[in-house]
Amino acid sequence: MSKKADIGLIGLAVMGQNLVLNMNDKGYTVAVFNRTTAKVDRFLANEAKGHDILGAQNVEEFVGMLKRPRKVMLMVKAGNPVDATIEGLVPYLEEGDIIIDGGNSHFPDSTRRMKALAEKGILFVGAGVSGGEVGARFGPSIMPGGAKDAWPHIKPILQDAAAKVADGTPCCDWLGTEGAGHFVKMVHNGIEYGDMQMICEAYDLMKHALGMSNVEMSATFAEWNAGKLDSYLIEITKDILAYQDEDGMYVVDAILDTAGQKGTGKWTAVAALDAGSPLTLIGEAVFARFLSALKDERVEAAKQLGREITPLDVADKAEFVDAISEALYASKIISYAQGYMLFKAAVDEYGWELDYGMIAMLWREGCIIRAAFLDKIKEAYDADPELENLLFAPYFKEQVQGAEAAWRKVVSKAVELGIPVPAMSSALAFYDGYRRERLPANLLQAQRDFFGAHTYERLDKSRGEFFHTNWTGEGGDITSTTYNA
């Protein structure tokens, strides 16, 4: 009898190959298949040589290599390729078999696929995987959700392959039904957009407001990485700034200033708009990438509208660098607070039961946003599982209040100089708005009632009771239907 594999994986790009090797290192026999079968042969002859990995030349042979219930992980491009791969698999699967989508799929697609496959008796799991190729090889963060009956069968494999925190807890646990896993991965990626944008703003301020060299900036990021800003993205920024090519040129200075994206940050912003959740910082991070893409137009705008940035004449450069670090940390807190507000909105919308503290631990190691900061989020939700907002937790409240003066100084100086800091400034605007008992939306609602009879509520009446004023004397008493889009 031929040997059977514990799990199969389809999609032998860099993430797929490294996950296969990772699982095999943990003692699991893995079967592999790729639409371009030459990739299977190359993988077996090179990276997988000497490993306990089985290669298949077609889907039927691949499925036949798997132990029951069959567990198939897909590492293919999101969208139609996932659906096409599932369609090709289903005829060879049986009731109780499991499909795991480990790509960057949109969470509504995962919900749809789970429901459609359930009708065929097949269990579907949408599992976000973060960590890049190194994480995939040595331990990523894995965020699974979908058909709960699948979890006992795949839990050992995924948790063994995942990164571990200091006490050995795997950065992989069950998140909930339907698209919960890919929703959490989507928010992770949105927060990643925000973190990267804020770091870029700090870099821009040091470079153009203070005239710091790459060596000085790299040393600064190294210092930050030894403190409360300790994170993967801060660490790699330190290395990027110091990296020189064979001619002694700093590579970062030669890179065209246009940022790419794969859409997950945009999905996060759209999900926030749909939920009515004020995810302002991530939205600005997405728009900043869009703006960067307008390179030719920006070059022309610089000719017609540009201004020279004169570095600050500051007596104590170190003091302003410290202020930038405080502004960065405060803005980071706001970004995560907003991300967790979106989680709460999803719980209300979809009926999921998300464990907020556990999510922070899934991100603690292995993934792109891994940071010491995440321990504080776990502590906050351990202390108060019903915490309304991260900003109410004592640690985060104290940190933001302590950073406020430096934060305002950095944002105001950036505005004076003409250096855009959309993430830091939007975070500050959110903080100011969130803690205002009364905002000018009373005037906005009056305007809506004036031109469209949209009605308004009153401070001196019960919530849910609506009123209309005939502002011109000609509008009458007819009102518009009250609804939220």
CSV table of C-alpha atoms in Angstrom, one decimal:
chain,number,residue,atom,x,y,z
A,1,MET,CA,0.0,0.0,0.0
A,2,SER,CA,1.4,3.4,-1.0
A,3,LYS,CA,2.1,6.0,1.6
A,4,LYS,CA,-0.6,8.6,2.3
A,5,ALA,CA,0.0,12.2,3.0
A,6,ASP,CA,-1.3,14.0,6.1
A,7,ILE,CA,-2.2,17.1,4.1
A,8,GLY,CA,-2.0,18.3,0.5
A,9,LEU,CA,-1.1,21.7,-0.8
A,10,ILE,CA,-2.0,23.2,-4.2
A,11,GLY,CA,0.0,26.3,-5.4
A,12,LEU,CA,3.8,26.1,-5.4
A,13,ALA,CA,4.7,29.8,-5.5
A,14,VAL,CA,7.1,31.0,-2.8
A,15,MET,CA,4.5,30.9,0.1
A,16,GLY,CA,3.2,27.5,-0.9
A,17,GLN,CA,6.7,25.9,-1.2
A,18,ASN,CA,7.8,27.3,2.1
A,19,LEU,CA,4.7,26.2,4.0
A,20,VAL,CA,5.1,22.7,2.6
A,21,LEU,CA,8.7,22.5,3.9
A,22,ASN,CA,7.6,24.0,7.2
A,23,MET,CA,4.9,21.3,7.7
A,24,ASN,CA,7.3,18.6,6.6
A,25,ASP,CA,9.9,19.8,9.2
A,26,LYS,CA,7.2,19.4,11.8
A,27,GLY,CA,6.8,15.7,10.9
A,28,TYR,CA,3.9,15.8,8.4
A,29,THR,CA,3.9,14.1,5.0
A,30,VAL,CA,2.7,16.6,2.4
A,31,ALA,CA,1.4,16.0,-1.1
A,32,VAL,CA,1.8,18.8,-3.6
A,33,PHE,CA,0.2,19.8,-6.9
A,34,ASN,CA,0.4,22.8,-9.1
A,35,ARG,CA,-1.6,23.8,-12.2
A,36,THR,CA,1.7,24.1,-14.1
A,37,THR,CA,3.0,20.6,-13.3
A,38,ALA,CA,6.6,21.4,-14.2
A,39,LYS,CA,6.7,23.3,-11.0
A,40,VAL,CA,6.0,20.1,-9.1
A,41,ASP,CA,8.9,18.4,-10.7
A,42,ARG,CA,11.3,21.3,-10.1
A,43,PHE,CA,10.2,21.6,-6.5
A,44,LEU,CA,10.8,17.8,-5.8
A,45,ALA,CA,14.1,17.9,-7.6
A,46,ASN,CA,15.4,21.0,-5.7
A,47,GLU,CA,14.0,22.6,-2.6
A,48,ALA,CA,12.0,19.4,-1.6
A,49,LYS,CA,14.8,17.0,-2.3
A,50,GLY,CA,15.3,14.6,0.7
A,51,HIS,CA,12.0,15.7,2.3
A,52,ASP,CA,9.0,13.5,2.9
A,53,ILE,CA,6.9,15.2,0.1
A,54,LEU,CA,4.8,13.5,-2.5
A,55,GLY,CA,4.2,15.1,-6.0
A,56,ALA,CA,1.2,14.6,-8.2
A,57,GLN,CA,0.7,15.3,-11.9
A,58,ASN,CA,-3.1,15.7,-11.8
A,59,VAL,CA,-5.8,16.5,-9.4
A,60,GLU,CA,-7.2,12.9,-9.2
A,61,GLU,CA,-3.7,11.5,-8.4
A,62,PHE,CA,-3.2,14.3,-5.8
A,63,VAL,CA,-6.5,13.6,-4.0
A,64,GLY,CA,-5.7,9.9,-4.0
A,65,MET,CA,-2.5,10.5,-2.0
A,66,LEU,CA,-4.4,12.0,1.0
A,67,LYS,CA,-5.5,10.4,4.2
A,68,ARG,CA,-9.2,10.8,5.1
A,69,PRO,CA,-10.7,13.1,5.9
A,70,ARG,CA,-8.7,14.7,3.1
A,71,LYS,CA,-7.2,18.0,4.0
A,72,VAL,CA,-6.3,20.3,1.0
A,73,MET,CA,-4.7,23.7,1.5
A,74,LEU,CA,-4.9,26.2,-1.4
A,75,MET,CA,-2.1,28.8,-1.8
A,76,VAL,CA,-3.3,30.3,-5.1
A,77,LYS,CA,-4.2,33.8,-6.2
A,78,ALA,CA,-7.4,35.2,-4.6
A,79,GLY,CA,-10.5,35.5,-6.6
A,80,ASN,CA,-11.4,33.4,-9.6
A,81,PRO,CA,-8.4,31.1,-9.3
A,82,VAL,CA,-9.6,29.9,-5.9
A,83,ASP,CA,-13.0,29.2,-7.3
A,84,ALA,CA,-11.6,27.4,-10.3
A,85,THR,CA,-9.3,25.3,-8.1
A,86,ILE,CA,-12.2,24.3,-5.8
A,87,GLU,CA,-14.3,23.4,-8.8
A,88,GLY,CA,-11.6,21.1,-10.1
A,89,LEU,CA,-11.2,19.5,-6.6
A,90,VAL,CA,-14.8,18.8,-5.7
A,91,PRO,CA,-15.5,15.9,-8.0
A,92,TYR,CA,-12.8,13.9,-6.3
A,93,LEU,CA,-13.6,14.8,-2.7
A,94,GLU,CA,-16.1,13.1,-0.4
A,95,GLU,CA,-18.3,14.2,2.5
A,96,GLY,CA,-16.2,15.3,5.5
A,97,ASP,CA,-13.2,16.3,3.4
A,98,ILE,CA,-11.7,19.7,4.1
A,99,ILE,CA,-10.5,22.6,1.9
A,100,ILE,CA,-8.4,25.3,3.4
A,101,ASP,CA,-7.9,28.6,1.5
A,102,GLY,CA,-4.7,30.1,2.8
A,103,GLY,CA,-4.5,33.0,0.3
A,104,ASN,CA,-5.5,36.6,0.7
A,105,SER,CA,-9.2,36.1,-0.1
A,106,HIS,CA,-11.9,38.6,0.5
A,107,PHE,CA,-13.9,37.5,3.5
A,108,PRO,CA,-17.3,37.6,1.8
A,109,ASP,CA,-15.9,35.1,-0.7
A,110,SER,CA,-15.0,32.8,2.1
A,111,THR,CA,-18.5,33.0,3.6
A,112,ARG,CA,-19.9,32.2,0.2
A,113,ARG,CA,-17.6,29.2,-0.4
A,114,MET,CA,-18.2,27.8,3.1
A,115,LYS,CA,-22.0,27.8,2.5
A,116,ALA,CA,-21.8,26.4,-1.0
A,117,LEU,CA,-19.4,23.6,-0.1
A,118,ALA,CA,-21.5,22.7,3.0
A,119,GLU,CA,-24.3,21.7,0.6
A,120,LYS,CA,-21.9,19.1,-0.8
A,121,GLY,CA,-20.8,17.9,2.7
A,122,ILE,CA,-17.4,19.4,2.3
A,123,LEU,CA,-15.9,21.6,5.1
A,124,PHE,CA,-14.3,24.9,4.0
A,125,VAL,CA,-11.9,27.0,6.1
A,126,GLY,CA,-10.6,30.4,5.1
A,127,ALA,CA,-7.3,30.8,6.8
A,128,GLY,CA,-5.3,34.1,6.5
A,129,VAL,CA,-1.6,33.5,6.5
A,130,SER,CA,0.9,36.3,7.3
A,131,GLY,CA,4.6,36.5,7.6
A,132,GLY,CA,5.9,36.5,4.0
A,133,GLU,CA,8.2,33.8,2.7
A,134,VAL,CA,10.4,33.6,5.8
A,135,GLY,CA,7.3,33.4,8.0
A,136,ALA,CA,5.8,30.6,5.8
A,137,ARG,CA,9.1,28.7,6.0
A,138,PHE,CA,9.7,29.0,9.8
A,139,GLY,CA,6.4,29.9,11.4
A,140,PRO,CA,3.7,32.3,10.2
A,141,SER,CA,0.7,33.8,11.9
A,142,ILE,CA,-2.3,31.7,10.7
A,143,MET,CA,-5.9,33.0,11.2
A,144,PRO,CA,-8.5,30.2,10.5
A,145,GLY,CA,-12.3,30.5,10.4
A,146,GLY,CA,-15.1,28.8,8.6
A,147,ALA,CA,-16.7,25.3,9.2
A,148,LYS,CA,-16.0,24.6,12.9
A,149,ASP,CA,-16.2,20.8,12.4
A,150,ALA,CA,-12.9,21.0,10.4
A,151,TRP,CA,-10.9,22.5,13.2
A,152,PRO,CA,-10.1,19.3,15.2
A,153,HIS,CA,-8.7,17.7,12.1
A,154,ILE,CA,-6.5,20.6,11.0
A,155,LYS,CA,-5.6,22.2,14.3
A,156,PRO,CA,-2.5,20.1,15.0
A,157,ILE,CA,-1.0,20.7,11.6
A,158,LEU,CA,-1.7,24.5,11.5
A,159,GLN,CA,-0.6,25.1,15.1
A,160,ASP,CA,2.6,23.1,14.7
A,161,ALA,CA,3.4,25.1,11.5
A,162,ALA,CA,2.6,28.5,13.1
A,163,ALA,CA,4.9,30.8,14.9
A,164,LYS,CA,5.1,30.6,18.7
A,165,VAL,CA,5.1,33.3,21.4
A,166,ALA,CA,7.6,33.1,24.2
A,167,ASP,CA,5.6,30.6,26.3
A,168,GLY,CA,5.1,28.3,23.3
A,169,THR,CA,1.5,29.3,22.5
A,170,PRO,CA,1.0,29.0,18.7
A,171,CYS,CA,0.1,32.1,16.7
A,172,CYS,CA,-2.9,30.2,15.3
A,173,ASP,CA,-6.3,29.6,16.8
A,174,TRP,CA,-9.9,29.3,15.7
A,175,LEU,CA,-11.6,32.7,15.1
A,176,GLY,CA,-15.1,31.8,14.1
A,177,THR,CA,-17.5,30.7,11.4
A,178,GLU,CA,-17.9,31.9,7.8
A,179,GLY,CA,-15.4,34.5,6.7
A,180,ALA,CA,-14.1,35.4,10.2
A,181,GLY,CA,-10.6,34.2,9.5
A,182,HIS,CA,-10.1,36.2,6.4
A,183,PHE,CA,-11.8,39.2,8.0
A,184,VAL,CA,-9.2,39.2,10.8
A,185,LYS,CA,-6.5,38.8,8.1
A,186,MET,CA,-8.0,41.7,6.2
A,187,VAL,CA,-7.9,44.0,9.2
A,188,HIS,CA,-4.3,42.8,9.9
A,189,ASN,CA,-3.3,43.9,6.4
A,190,GLY,CA,-5.1,47.2,6.9
A,191,ILE,CA,-3.2,47.9,10.1
A,192,GLU,CA,-0.1,46.9,8.2
A,193,TYR,CA,-0.8,49.7,5.7
A,194,GLY,CA,-1.2,52.1,8.6
A,195,ASP,CA,2.0,51.1,10.3
A,196,MET,CA,4.0,51.4,7.1
A,197,GLN,CA,2.6,54.8,6.3
A,198,MET,CA,3.3,56.2,9.8
A,199,ILE,CA,6.9,54.9,9.6
A,200,CYS,CA,7.2,56.6,6.2
A,201,GLU,CA,6.0,59.8,7.7
A,202,ALA,CA,8.5,59.6,10.5
A,203,TYR,CA,11.2,59.0,7.9
A,204,ASP,CA,10.1,61.9,5.8
A,205,LEU,CA,10.1,64.2,8.8
A,206,MET,CA,13.6,63.1,9.9
A,207,LYS,CA,15.0,63.4,6.3
A,208,HIS,CA,13.4,66.7,5.3
A,209,ALA,CA,12.5,68.5,8.5
A,210,LEU,CA,15.7,67.7,10.3
A,211,GLY,CA,18.1,66.9,7.4
A,212,MET,CA,19.2,63.6,8.9
A,213,SER,CA,21.4,61.2,7.0
A,214,ASN,CA,20.5,57.6,6.3
A,215,VAL,CA,23.1,56.5,8.9
A,216,GLU,CA,21.5,58.8,11.5
A,217,MET,CA,18.0,57.6,10.7
A,218,SER,CA,19.0,54.0,10.8
A,219,ALA,CA,20.6,54.5,14.2
A,220,THR,CA,17.4,56.2,15.4
A,221,PHE,CA,15.2,53.3,14.2
A,222,ALA,CA,17.6,50.9,16.0
A,223,GLU,CA,17.0,52.9,19.2
A,224,TRP,CA,13.3,52.9,18.8
A,225,ASN,CA,13.3,49.1,18.2
A,226,ALA,CA,14.9,48.7,21.6
A,227,GLY,CA,12.0,50.4,23.3
A,228,LYS,CA,8.2,50.5,23.1
A,229,LEU,CA,8.2,50.8,19.3
A,230,ASP,CA,9.9,47.3,19.1
A,231,SER,CA,8.4,45.7,16.0
A,232,TYR,CA,9.3,43.9,12.8
A,233,LEU,CA,8.6,46.9,10.6
A,234,ILE,CA,10.7,49.2,12.7
A,235,GLU,CA,13.5,46.6,12.6
A,236,ILE,CA,13.5,46.2,8.9
A,237,THR,CA,13.3,50.0,8.3
A,238,LYS,CA,16.6,50.3,10.3
A,239,ASP,CA,18.2,47.7,7.9
A,240,ILE,CA,16.7,49.2,4.8
A,241,LEU,CA,18.0,52.7,5.5
A,242,ALA,CA,21.5,51.4,6.1
A,243,TYR,CA,21.7,49.1,3.0
A,244,GLN,CA,24.2,50.1,0.3
A,245,ASP,CA,24.8,48.5,-3.1
A,246,GLU,CA,28.2,47.5,-4.4
A,247,ASP,CA,28.8,51.1,-5.5
A,248,GLY,CA,28.2,52.5,-2.0
A,249,MET,CA,24.8,54.0,-2.9
A,250,TYR,CA,21.9,53.7,-0.5
A,251,VAL,CA,19.4,51.6,-2.3
A,252,VAL,CA,16.3,53.2,-0.7
A,253,ASP,CA,17.3,56.5,-2.3
A,254,ALA,CA,17.3,54.9,-5.7
A,255,ILE,CA,13.8,53.4,-5.4
A,256,LEU,CA,10.9,55.2,-7.3
A,257,ASP,CA,8.4,56.7,-4.9
A,258,THR,CA,5.3,54.9,-6.1
A,259,ALA,CA,3.8,52.4,-3.7
A,260,GLY,CA,2.0,49.2,-4.9
A,261,GLN,CA,-0.8,47.3,-3.2
A,262,LYS,CA,-2.8,44.1,-3.6
A,263,GLY,CA,-6.1,45.5,-2.3
A,264,THR,CA,-6.5,44.2,1.2
A,265,GLY,CA,-6.0,47.7,2.7
A,266,LYS,CA,-8.7,49.0,0.4
A,267,TRP,CA,-11.0,46.1,1.4
A,268,THR,CA,-10.5,47.2,5.1
A,269,ALA,CA,-11.4,50.8,4.3
A,270,VAL,CA,-14.5,49.7,2.3
A,271,ALA,CA,-15.5,47.3,5.1
A,272,ALA,CA,-15.3,50.2,7.6
A,273,LEU,CA,-17.4,52.5,5.3
A,274,ASP,CA,-20.0,49.7,5.0
A,275,ALA,CA,-20.0,49.2,8.8
A,276,GLY,CA,-20.1,53.0,9.6
A,277,SER,CA,-16.8,52.6,11.5
A,278,PRO,CA,-14.4,55.6,11.6
A,279,LEU,CA,-11.3,53.8,10.3
A,280,THR,CA,-9.7,57.1,9.4
A,281,LEU,CA,-6.0,56.3,9.6
A,282,ILE,CA,-6.0,53.1,7.5
A,283,GLY,CA,-8.2,55.0,4.9
A,284,GLU,CA,-5.5,57.7,4.7
A,285,ALA,CA,-2.8,55.1,4.4
A,286,VAL,CA,-4.6,53.7,1.4
A,287,PHE,CA,-5.1,57.1,-0.2
A,288,ALA,CA,-1.5,57.9,0.4
A,289,ARG,CA,-0.5,54.9,-1.8
A,290,PHE,CA,-3.0,56.1,-4.5
A,291,LEU,CA,-1.4,59.6,-4.4
A,292,SER,CA,2.1,58.1,-4.6
A,293,ALA,CA,1.1,56.3,-7.8
A,294,LEU,CA,0.4,59.7,-9.5
A,295,LYS,CA,4.1,60.2,-10.1
A,296,ASP,CA,4.1,62.0,-13.4
A,297,GLU,CA,1.3,64.2,-12.3
A,298,ARG,CA,3.1,65.0,-9.0
A,299,VAL,CA,6.2,65.9,-11.0
A,300,GLU,CA,4.2,68.5,-13.0
A,301,ALA,CA,2.5,69.7,-9.8
A,302,ALA,CA,5.9,70.2,-8.2
A,303,LYS,CA,6.9,72.4,-11.1
A,304,GLN,CA,3.7,74.5,-11.0
A,305,LEU,CA,2.7,74.5,-7.4
A,306,GLY,CA,5.8,73.2,-5.4
A,307,ARG,CA,7.6,74.9,-2.6
A,308,GLU,CA,11.0,74.3,-1.1
A,309,ILE,CA,11.1,72.6,2.3
A,310,THR,CA,13.5,74.4,4.6
A,311,PRO,CA,14.7,72.2,7.4
A,312,LEU,CA,13.8,73.2,10.9
A,313,ASP,CA,16.3,75.3,12.9
A,314,VAL,CA,15.9,73.4,16.1
A,315,ALA,CA,18.4,73.7,19.0
A,316,ASP,CA,17.9,70.2,20.1
A,317,LYS,CA,17.4,67.7,17.2
A,318,ALA,CA,17.3,64.8,19.6
A,319,GLU,CA,14.3,66.4,21.3
A,320,PHE,CA,12.3,66.6,18.1
A,321,VAL,CA,13.3,63.1,17.1
A,322,ASP,CA,11.8,62.0,20.5
A,323,ALA,CA,8.7,63.9,19.7
A,324,ILE,CA,8.4,62.1,16.4
A,325,SER,CA,8.7,58.7,18.2
A,326,GLU,CA,5.9,59.8,20.6
A,327,ALA,CA,3.7,60.9,17.7
A,328,LEU,CA,4.3,57.6,15.9
A,329,TYR,CA,3.4,55.6,19.0
A,330,ALA,CA,0.3,57.6,19.8
A,331,SER,CA,-0.9,57.3,16.2
A,332,LYS,CA,-0.2,53.5,16.3
A,333,ILE,CA,-2.4,53.2,19.3
A,334,ILE,CA,-5.2,55.0,17.4
A,335,SER,CA,-4.8,52.8,14.4
A,336,TYR,CA,-5.2,49.6,16.5
A,337,ALA,CA,-8.1,51.2,18.5
A,338,GLN,CA,-9.8,51.9,15.2
A,339,GLY,CA,-9.1,48.3,13.9
A,340,TYR,CA,-10.7,46.9,17.0
A,341,MET,CA,-13.7,49.2,16.6
A,342,LEU,CA,-14.1,47.5,13.2
A,343,PHE,CA,-13.9,44.1,14.9
A,344,LYS,CA,-16.8,45.1,17.2
A,345,ALA,CA,-18.8,46.3,14.2
A,346,ALA,CA,-18.3,42.9,12.5
A,347,VAL,CA,-19.4,41.1,15.6
A,348,ASP,CA,-22.6,43.1,15.6
A,349,GLU,CA,-23.1,42.7,11.8
A,350,TYR,CA,-22.3,39.0,11.4
A,351,GLY,CA,-22.8,37.5,14.8
A,352,TRP,CA,-19.3,36.3,15.2
A,353,GLU,CA,-17.7,35.8,18.6
A,354,LEU,CA,-14.2,37.2,18.2
A,355,ASP,CA,-11.7,36.9,21.0
A,356,TYR,CA,-10.0,40.3,20.9
A,357,GLY,CA,-7.1,39.4,23.2
A,358,MET,CA,-6.4,36.2,21.4
A,359,ILE,CA,-6.3,38.0,18.0
A,360,ALA,CA,-3.5,40.2,19.4
A,361,MET,CA,-1.5,37.0,20.3
A,362,LEU,CA,-2.1,35.6,16.8
A,363,TRP,CA,-0.2,38.7,15.6
A,364,ARG,CA,2.5,38.6,18.3
A,365,GLU,CA,5.0,36.6,16.2
A,366,GLY,CA,5.3,35.4,12.6
A,367,CYS,CA,3.4,38.2,10.9
A,368,ILE,CA,4.3,41.5,9.4
A,369,ILE,CA,2.8,43.6,12.2
A,370,ARG,CA,4.4,41.6,15.0
A,371,ALA,CA,5.3,43.9,17.8
A,372,ALA,CA,5.9,44.0,21.6
A,373,PHE,CA,3.0,46.5,21.6
A,374,LEU,CA,0.5,43.6,21.1
A,375,ASP,CA,1.2,42.2,24.5
A,376,LYS,CA,-0.4,45.4,25.9
A,377,ILE,CA,-3.6,44.7,23.9
A,378,LYS,CA,-3.8,41.2,25.2
A,379,GLU,CA,-3.4,42.5,28.8
A,380,ALA,CA,-6.1,45.1,28.2
A,381,TYR,CA,-8.7,42.5,27.1
A,382,ASP,CA,-7.6,40.0,29.8
A,383,ALA,CA,-8.3,42.7,32.4
A,384,ASP,CA,-11.6,43.7,30.8
A,385,PRO,CA,-13.1,41.4,28.2
A,386,GLU,CA,-15.9,43.9,27.7
A,387,LEU,CA,-13.6,46.8,27.1
A,388,GLU,CA,-15.5,49.4,25.0
A,389,ASN,CA,-12.4,50.9,23.3
A,390,LEU,CA,-8.6,50.3,23.6
A,391,LEU,CA,-8.3,54.0,24.5
A,392,PHE,CA,-10.2,53.4,27.7
A,393,ALA,CA,-7.6,50.8,28.9
A,394,PRO,CA,-5.3,52.4,31.5
A,395,TYR,CA,-2.0,51.8,29.6
A,396,PHE,CA,-3.2,53.2,26.3
A,397,LYS,CA,-5.0,56.1,27.9
A,398,GLU,CA,-1.8,57.0,29.8
A,399,GLN,CA,0.4,56.6,26.7
A,400,VAL,CA,-1.8,58.8,24.4
A,401,GLN,CA,-2.3,61.5,27.0
A,402,GLY,CA,1.5,61.5,27.7
A,403,ALA,CA,2.3,61.8,24.0
A,404,GLU,CA,-0.3,64.5,23.2
A,405,ALA,CA,2.0,67.6,23.4
A,406,ALA,CA,4.7,66.0,21.3
A,407,TRP,CA,2.1,64.7,18.8
A,408,ARG,CA,0.6,68.1,18.3
A,409,LYS,CA,4.1,69.6,17.9
A,410,VAL,CA,5.1,67.2,15.2
A,411,VAL,CA,1.8,67.5,13.3
A,412,SER,CA,1.9,71.3,13.5
A,413,LYS,CA,5.5,71.6,12.4
A,414,ALA,CA,4.8,69.2,9.5
A,415,VAL,CA,1.9,71.5,8.4
A,416,GLU,CA,4.1,74.6,8.6
A,417,LEU,CA,6.8,73.0,6.5
A,418,GLY,CA,4.4,71.4,3.9
A,419,ILE,CA,5.4,67.9,4.8
A,420,PRO,CA,2.3,65.6,4.5
A,421,VAL,CA,1.6,63.4,7.5
A,422,PRO,CA,-1.9,62.1,6.6
A,423,ALA,CA,-1.8,59.1,9.0
A,424,MET,CA,-0.4,61.0,12.1
A,425,SER,CA,-2.7,64.0,11.5
A,426,SER,CA,-5.8,61.9,10.9
A,427,ALA,CA,-5.1,59.9,14.0
A,428,LEU,CA,-4.9,63.1,16.0
A,429,ALA,CA,-8.1,64.5,14.5
A,430,PHE,CA,-9.8,61.2,15.4
A,431,TYR,CA,-8.6,61.4,18.9
A,432,ASP,CA,-9.8,65.0,19.3
A,433,GLY,CA,-13.2,64.1,17.8
A,434,TYR,CA,-13.6,60.9,19.7
A,435,ARG,CA,-13.2,62.7,23.1
A,436,ARG,CA,-15.5,65.6,22.3
A,437,GLU,CA,-18.8,65.4,24.0
A,438,ARG,CA,-20.3,67.7,21.4
A,439,LEU,CA,-19.3,67.9,17.7
A,440,PRO,CA,-20.6,70.3,15.1
A,441,ALA,CA,-22.8,67.6,13.5
A,442,ASN,CA,-25.8,69.4,14.9
A,443,LEU,CA,-25.3,72.1,12.2
A,444,LEU,CA,-24.8,69.3,9.6
A,445,GLN,CA,-28.0,67.7,10.5
A,446,ALA,CA,-29.8,71.1,10.4
A,447,GLN,CA,-28.5,71.5,6.9
A,448,ARG,CA,-29.8,68.1,5.9
A,449,ASP,CA,-33.2,68.9,7.3
A,450,PHE,CA,-33.2,72.4,5.6
A,451,PHE,CA,-32.5,71.1,2.0
A,452,GLY,CA,-34.0,67.6,2.3
A,453,ALA,CA,-36.3,67.4,5.3
A,454,HIS,CA,-34.2,64.6,6.7
A,455,THR,CA,-35.3,65.4,10.3
A,456,TYR,CA,-33.1,65.6,13.4
A,457,GLU,CA,-33.1,64.4,17.0
A,458,ARG,CA,-33.1,66.9,19.9
A,459,LEU,CA,-30.9,67.2,23.0
A,460,ASP,CA,-33.9,67.8,25.2
A,461,LYS,CA,-35.9,64.8,23.9
A,462,SER,CA,-35.5,61.0,23.9
A,463,ARG,CA,-33.2,59.4,21.4
A,464,GLY,CA,-35.1,57.9,18.5
A,465,GLU,CA,-37.6,60.7,18.4
A,466,PHE,CA,-37.3,62.8,15.2
A,467,PHE,CA,-38.3,66.4,14.4
A,468,HIS,CA,-38.5,68.6,11.3
A,469,THR,CA,-38.4,72.4,11.0
A,470,ASN,CA,-40.0,74.3,8.1
A,471,TRP,CA,-37.0,76.5,7.8
A,472,THR,CA,-38.2,78.7,4.9
A,473,GLY,CA,-41.9,78.7,5.6
A,474,GLU,CA,-42.5,77.1,2.3
A,475,GLY,CA,-41.4,73.5,2.9
A,476,GLY,CA,-44.5,72.2,4.7
A,477,ASP,CA,-44.5,69.3,7.2
A,478,ILE,CA,-43.6,66.4,4.8
A,479,THR,CA,-40.3,64.7,5.8
A,480,SER,CA,-37.9,62.3,4.2
A,481,THR,CA,-37.7,58.7,5.4
A,482,THR,CA,-35.0,58.3,8.0
A,483,TYR,CA,-32.5,55.6,7.2
A,484,ASN,CA,-28.7,54.9,7.4
A,485,ALA,CA,-27.1,54.0,4.1
